[in-house]
Amino acid sequence: MPVKKILGVVQILIGLINLTLGITMMSVSLPSDGPKPTSVYTGYTIWGSVVFIVSGALLIAEEITDAYLISKLISLVMAIIGIIITALSLRDFSFEYLVCEDTLTSEKCAMLMGMDGVVLTLSVLESCINVFICFTWPRWE
């Protein structure tokens, strides 16, 4: 199996995992009155996941054109924006953790911070894949 198809499948899986984590984070934090992670407010896990899934599908389709490269660059920019959003979300939410313990259960706070950490890790992985693809795509033709 070619490397580009494997990377496409990995991108789709990253998108699906981020989407699942985002839906879970929103369903846990939105009904409560306590502080919420910044990533829940921005909805990055939803729109970022859609971009990653489309980007992975284009990679599997083997359409290496200039339009494809532009879609990869958009995916890379989205991954970088996601890294910034989730890093800021983790930073801000860790300062609000004491307030969070008063309004939510501490398990919910820890779960939200953990999910944000996983989303951050997957966004870093997605950006690494996109950098690899963007700098090596002419060799694939």
PDB file of C-alpha atoms in Angstrom:
ATOM      1  CA  MET A   1       0.000   0.000   0.000  1.00  0.00           C
ATOM      2  CA  PRO A   2       1.491   3.360  -0.975  1.00  0.00           C
ATOM      3  CA  VAL A   3       2.529   5.788   1.715  1.00  0.00           C
ATOM      4  CA  LYS A   4       0.069   8.444   0.568  1.00  0.00           C
ATOM      5  CA  LYS A   5      -2.901   6.095   1.050  1.00  0.00           C
ATOM      6  CA  ILE A   6      -1.717   5.172   4.523  1.00  0.00           C
ATOM      7  CA  LEU A   7      -1.297   8.839   5.423  1.00  0.00           C
ATOM      8  CA  GLY A   8      -4.761   9.547   4.012  1.00  0.00           C
ATOM      9  CA  VAL A   9      -6.286   6.868   6.227  1.00  0.00           C
ATOM     10  CA  VAL A  10      -4.389   8.257   9.228  1.00  0.00           C
ATOM     11  CA  GLN A  11      -5.720  11.743   8.468  1.00  0.00           C
ATOM     12  CA  ILE A  12      -9.285  10.455   8.258  1.00  0.00           C
ATOM     13  CA  LEU A  13      -8.880   8.589  11.552  1.00  0.00           C
ATOM     14  CA  ILE A  14      -7.448  11.696  13.234  1.00  0.00           C
ATOM     15  CA  GLY A  15     -10.427  13.670  11.949  1.00  0.00           C
ATOM     16  CA  LEU A  16     -12.909  11.090  13.243  1.00  0.00           C
ATOM     17  CA  ILE A  17     -11.246  10.885  16.659  1.00  0.00           C
ATOM     18  CA  ASN A  18     -11.178  14.692  16.966  1.00  0.00           C
ATOM     19  CA  LEU A  19     -14.827  14.855  15.932  1.00  0.00           C
ATOM     20  CA  THR A  20     -15.807  12.265  18.536  1.00  0.00           C
ATOM     21  CA  LEU A  21     -13.826  14.021  21.256  1.00  0.00           C
ATOM     22  CA  GLY A  22     -15.326  17.381  20.282  1.00  0.00           C
ATOM     23  CA  ILE A  23     -18.894  16.100  20.422  1.00  0.00           C
ATOM     24  CA  THR A  24     -18.189  14.497  23.799  1.00  0.00           C
ATOM     25  CA  MET A  25     -16.575  17.669  25.166  1.00  0.00           C
ATOM     26  CA  MET A  26     -19.503  19.774  24.024  1.00  0.00           C
ATOM     27  CA  SER A  27     -22.099  17.406  25.454  1.00  0.00           C
ATOM     28  CA  VAL A  28     -20.301  17.316  28.812  1.00  0.00           C
ATOM     29  CA  SER A  29     -19.534  21.013  29.213  1.00  0.00           C
ATOM     30  CA  LEU A  30     -22.359  22.917  27.513  1.00  0.00           C
ATOM     31  CA  PRO A  31     -25.234  21.875  29.825  1.00  0.00           C
ATOM     32  CA  SER A  32     -23.311  23.038  32.916  1.00  0.00           C
ATOM     33  CA  ASP A  33     -22.846  26.551  34.260  1.00  0.00           C
ATOM     34  CA  GLY A  34     -19.141  26.165  34.997  1.00  0.00           C
ATOM     35  CA  PRO A  35     -16.169  27.223  32.914  1.00  0.00           C
ATOM     36  CA  LYS A  36     -15.742  25.627  29.533  1.00  0.00           C
ATOM     37  CA  PRO A  37     -12.582  24.986  27.504  1.00  0.00           C
ATOM     38  CA  THR A  38     -11.857  27.494  24.745  1.00  0.00           C
ATOM     39  CA  SER A  39     -11.912  24.688  22.193  1.00  0.00           C
ATOM     40  CA  VAL A  40     -15.606  24.148  23.006  1.00  0.00           C
ATOM     41  CA  TYR A  41     -16.402  27.816  22.342  1.00  0.00           C
ATOM     42  CA  THR A  42     -14.528  27.905  19.027  1.00  0.00           C
ATOM     43  CA  GLY A  43     -15.802  24.542  17.789  1.00  0.00           C
ATOM     44  CA  TYR A  44     -12.355  23.659  16.458  1.00  0.00           C
ATOM     45  CA  THR A  45     -12.909  19.946  16.955  1.00  0.00           C
ATOM     46  CA  ILE A  46     -15.872  20.084  14.578  1.00  0.00           C
ATOM     47  CA  TRP A  47     -14.632  22.267  11.699  1.00  0.00           C
ATOM     48  CA  GLY A  48     -11.038  21.075  12.049  1.00  0.00           C
ATOM     49  CA  SER A  49     -12.175  17.463  11.842  1.00  0.00           C
ATOM     50  CA  VAL A  50     -14.129  18.099   8.650  1.00  0.00           C
ATOM     51  CA  VAL A  51     -11.036  19.650   7.035  1.00  0.00           C
ATOM     52  CA  PHE A  52      -8.860  16.695   8.103  1.00  0.00           C
ATOM     53  CA  ILE A  53     -11.354  14.129   6.785  1.00  0.00           C
ATOM     54  CA  VAL A  54     -11.662  15.888   3.413  1.00  0.00           C
ATOM     55  CA  SER A  55      -7.892  16.265   3.202  1.00  0.00           C
ATOM     56  CA  GLY A  56      -7.379  12.566   3.909  1.00  0.00           C
ATOM     57  CA  ALA A  57     -10.013  11.589   1.349  1.00  0.00           C
ATOM     58  CA  LEU A  58      -8.294  13.707  -1.309  1.00  0.00           C
ATOM     59  CA  LEU A  59      -4.995  12.041  -0.491  1.00  0.00           C
ATOM     60  CA  ILE A  60      -6.497   8.579  -0.908  1.00  0.00           C
ATOM     61  CA  ALA A  61      -8.105   9.632  -4.204  1.00  0.00           C
ATOM     62  CA  GLU A  62      -4.591  10.240  -5.581  1.00  0.00           C
ATOM     63  CA  GLU A  63      -5.426  13.557  -7.176  1.00  0.00           C
ATOM     64  CA  ILE A  64      -2.070  15.317  -6.937  1.00  0.00           C
ATOM     65  CA  THR A  65      -2.688  18.705  -8.533  1.00  0.00           C
ATOM     66  CA  ASP A  66      -2.173  22.333  -7.607  1.00  0.00           C
ATOM     67  CA  ALA A  67      -5.696  22.412  -6.109  1.00  0.00           C
ATOM     68  CA  TYR A  68      -4.728  19.427  -4.002  1.00  0.00           C
ATOM     69  CA  LEU A  69      -1.637  21.224  -2.734  1.00  0.00           C
ATOM     70  CA  ILE A  70      -3.768  24.225  -1.809  1.00  0.00           C
ATOM     71  CA  SER A  71      -6.123  21.939   0.160  1.00  0.00           C
ATOM     72  CA  LYS A  72      -3.103  20.481   1.966  1.00  0.00           C
ATOM     73  CA  LEU A  73      -1.878  23.958   2.862  1.00  0.00           C
ATOM     74  CA  ILE A  74      -5.348  24.831   4.169  1.00  0.00           C
ATOM     75  CA  SER A  75      -5.302  21.650   6.243  1.00  0.00           C
ATOM     76  CA  LEU A  76      -1.865  22.571   7.575  1.00  0.00           C
ATOM     77  CA  VAL A  77      -3.053  26.062   8.532  1.00  0.00           C
ATOM     78  CA  MET A  78      -6.105  24.558  10.265  1.00  0.00           C
ATOM     79  CA  ALA A  79      -3.876  22.164  12.193  1.00  0.00           C
ATOM     80  CA  ILE A  80      -1.649  25.043  13.324  1.00  0.00           C
ATOM     81  CA  ILE A  81      -4.707  27.084  14.337  1.00  0.00           C
ATOM     82  CA  GLY A  82      -5.950  24.020  16.217  1.00  0.00           C
ATOM     83  CA  ILE A  83      -2.643  23.668  18.044  1.00  0.00           C
ATOM     84  CA  ILE A  84      -2.861  27.291  19.142  1.00  0.00           C
ATOM     85  CA  ILE A  85      -6.522  27.023  20.193  1.00  0.00           C
ATOM     86  CA  THR A  86      -6.105  23.816  22.179  1.00  0.00           C
ATOM     87  CA  ALA A  87      -2.855  24.969  23.802  1.00  0.00           C
ATOM     88  CA  LEU A  88      -4.541  28.187  24.925  1.00  0.00           C
ATOM     89  CA  SER A  89      -7.576  26.187  25.999  1.00  0.00           C
ATOM     90  CA  LEU A  90      -5.444  23.917  28.168  1.00  0.00           C
ATOM     91  CA  ARG A  91      -3.604  26.876  29.653  1.00  0.00           C
ATOM     92  CA  ASP A  92      -6.756  28.845  30.440  1.00  0.00           C
ATOM     93  CA  PHE A  93      -8.757  25.877  31.673  1.00  0.00           C
ATOM     94  CA  SER A  94      -5.967  24.792  34.015  1.00  0.00           C
ATOM     95  CA  PHE A  95      -6.186  28.196  35.727  1.00  0.00           C
ATOM     96  CA  GLU A  96      -9.955  27.795  36.051  1.00  0.00           C
ATOM     97  CA  TYR A  97      -9.645  24.279  37.468  1.00  0.00           C
ATOM     98  CA  LEU A  98     -10.294  25.437  41.062  1.00  0.00           C
ATOM     99  CA  VAL A  99     -13.453  27.255  39.973  1.00  0.00           C
ATOM    100  CA  CYS A 100     -14.387  24.206  37.953  1.00  0.00           C
ATOM    101  CA  GLU A 101     -14.228  21.986  41.022  1.00  0.00           C
ATOM    102  CA  ASP A 102     -16.879  24.139  42.697  1.00  0.00           C
ATOM    103  CA  THR A 103     -19.353  24.155  39.806  1.00  0.00           C
ATOM    104  CA  LEU A 104     -18.687  20.814  38.095  1.00  0.00           C
ATOM    105  CA  THR A 105     -17.460  17.568  39.447  1.00  0.00           C
ATOM    106  CA  SER A 106     -13.699  17.264  39.431  1.00  0.00           C
ATOM    107  CA  GLU A 107     -14.002  14.192  37.196  1.00  0.00           C
ATOM    108  CA  LYS A 108     -15.641  16.274  34.467  1.00  0.00           C
ATOM    109  CA  CYS A 109     -12.891  18.889  34.716  1.00  0.00           C
ATOM    110  CA  ALA A 110     -10.153  16.279  34.491  1.00  0.00           C
ATOM    111  CA  MET A 111     -11.928  14.588  31.596  1.00  0.00           C
ATOM    112  CA  LEU A 112     -12.265  17.862  29.664  1.00  0.00           C
ATOM    113  CA  MET A 113      -8.595  18.708  30.196  1.00  0.00           C
ATOM    114  CA  GLY A 114      -7.562  15.211  29.138  1.00  0.00           C
ATOM    115  CA  MET A 115      -9.641  15.363  25.972  1.00  0.00           C
ATOM    116  CA  ASP A 116      -8.171  18.760  25.151  1.00  0.00           C
ATOM    117  CA  GLY A 117      -4.701  17.242  25.569  1.00  0.00           C
ATOM    118  CA  VAL A 118      -5.537  14.402  23.176  1.00  0.00           C
ATOM    119  CA  VAL A 119      -6.905  16.881  20.615  1.00  0.00           C
ATOM    120  CA  LEU A 120      -3.683  18.897  20.944  1.00  0.00           C
ATOM    121  CA  THR A 121      -1.563  15.794  20.384  1.00  0.00           C
ATOM    122  CA  LEU A 122      -3.594  14.757  17.337  1.00  0.00           C
ATOM    123  CA  SER A 123      -3.397  18.282  15.900  1.00  0.00           C
ATOM    124  CA  VAL A 124       0.395  18.180  16.200  1.00  0.00           C
ATOM    125  CA  LEU A 125       0.401  14.799  14.432  1.00  0.00           C
ATOM    126  CA  GLU A 126      -1.870  16.188  11.693  1.00  0.00           C
ATOM    127  CA  SER A 127       0.421  19.168  11.144  1.00  0.00           C
ATOM    128  CA  CYS A 128       3.451  16.863  10.901  1.00  0.00           C
ATOM    129  CA  ILE A 129       1.687  14.750   8.270  1.00  0.00           C
ATOM    130  CA  ASN A 130       0.722  17.853   6.290  1.00  0.00           C
ATOM    131  CA  VAL A 131       4.247  19.268   6.404  1.00  0.00           C
ATOM    132  CA  PHE A 132       5.581  15.936   5.170  1.00  0.00           C
ATOM    133  CA  ILE A 133       3.054  15.812   2.337  1.00  0.00           C
ATOM    134  CA  CYS A 134       3.488  19.455   1.310  1.00  0.00           C
ATOM    135  CA  PHE A 135       7.270  19.159   1.048  1.00  0.00           C
ATOM    136  CA  THR A 136       7.384  15.758  -0.672  1.00  0.00           C
ATOM    137  CA  TRP A 137       4.379  15.858  -3.026  1.00  0.00           C
ATOM    138  CA  PRO A 138       6.298  16.523  -6.284  1.00  0.00           C
ATOM    139  CA  ARG A 139       8.193  13.242  -5.808  1.00  0.00           C
ATOM    140  CA  TRP A 140       4.953  11.260  -5.801  1.00  0.00           C
ATOM    141  CA  GLU A 141       4.089  11.928  -9.442  1.00  0.00           C
TER     142      GLU A 141
END
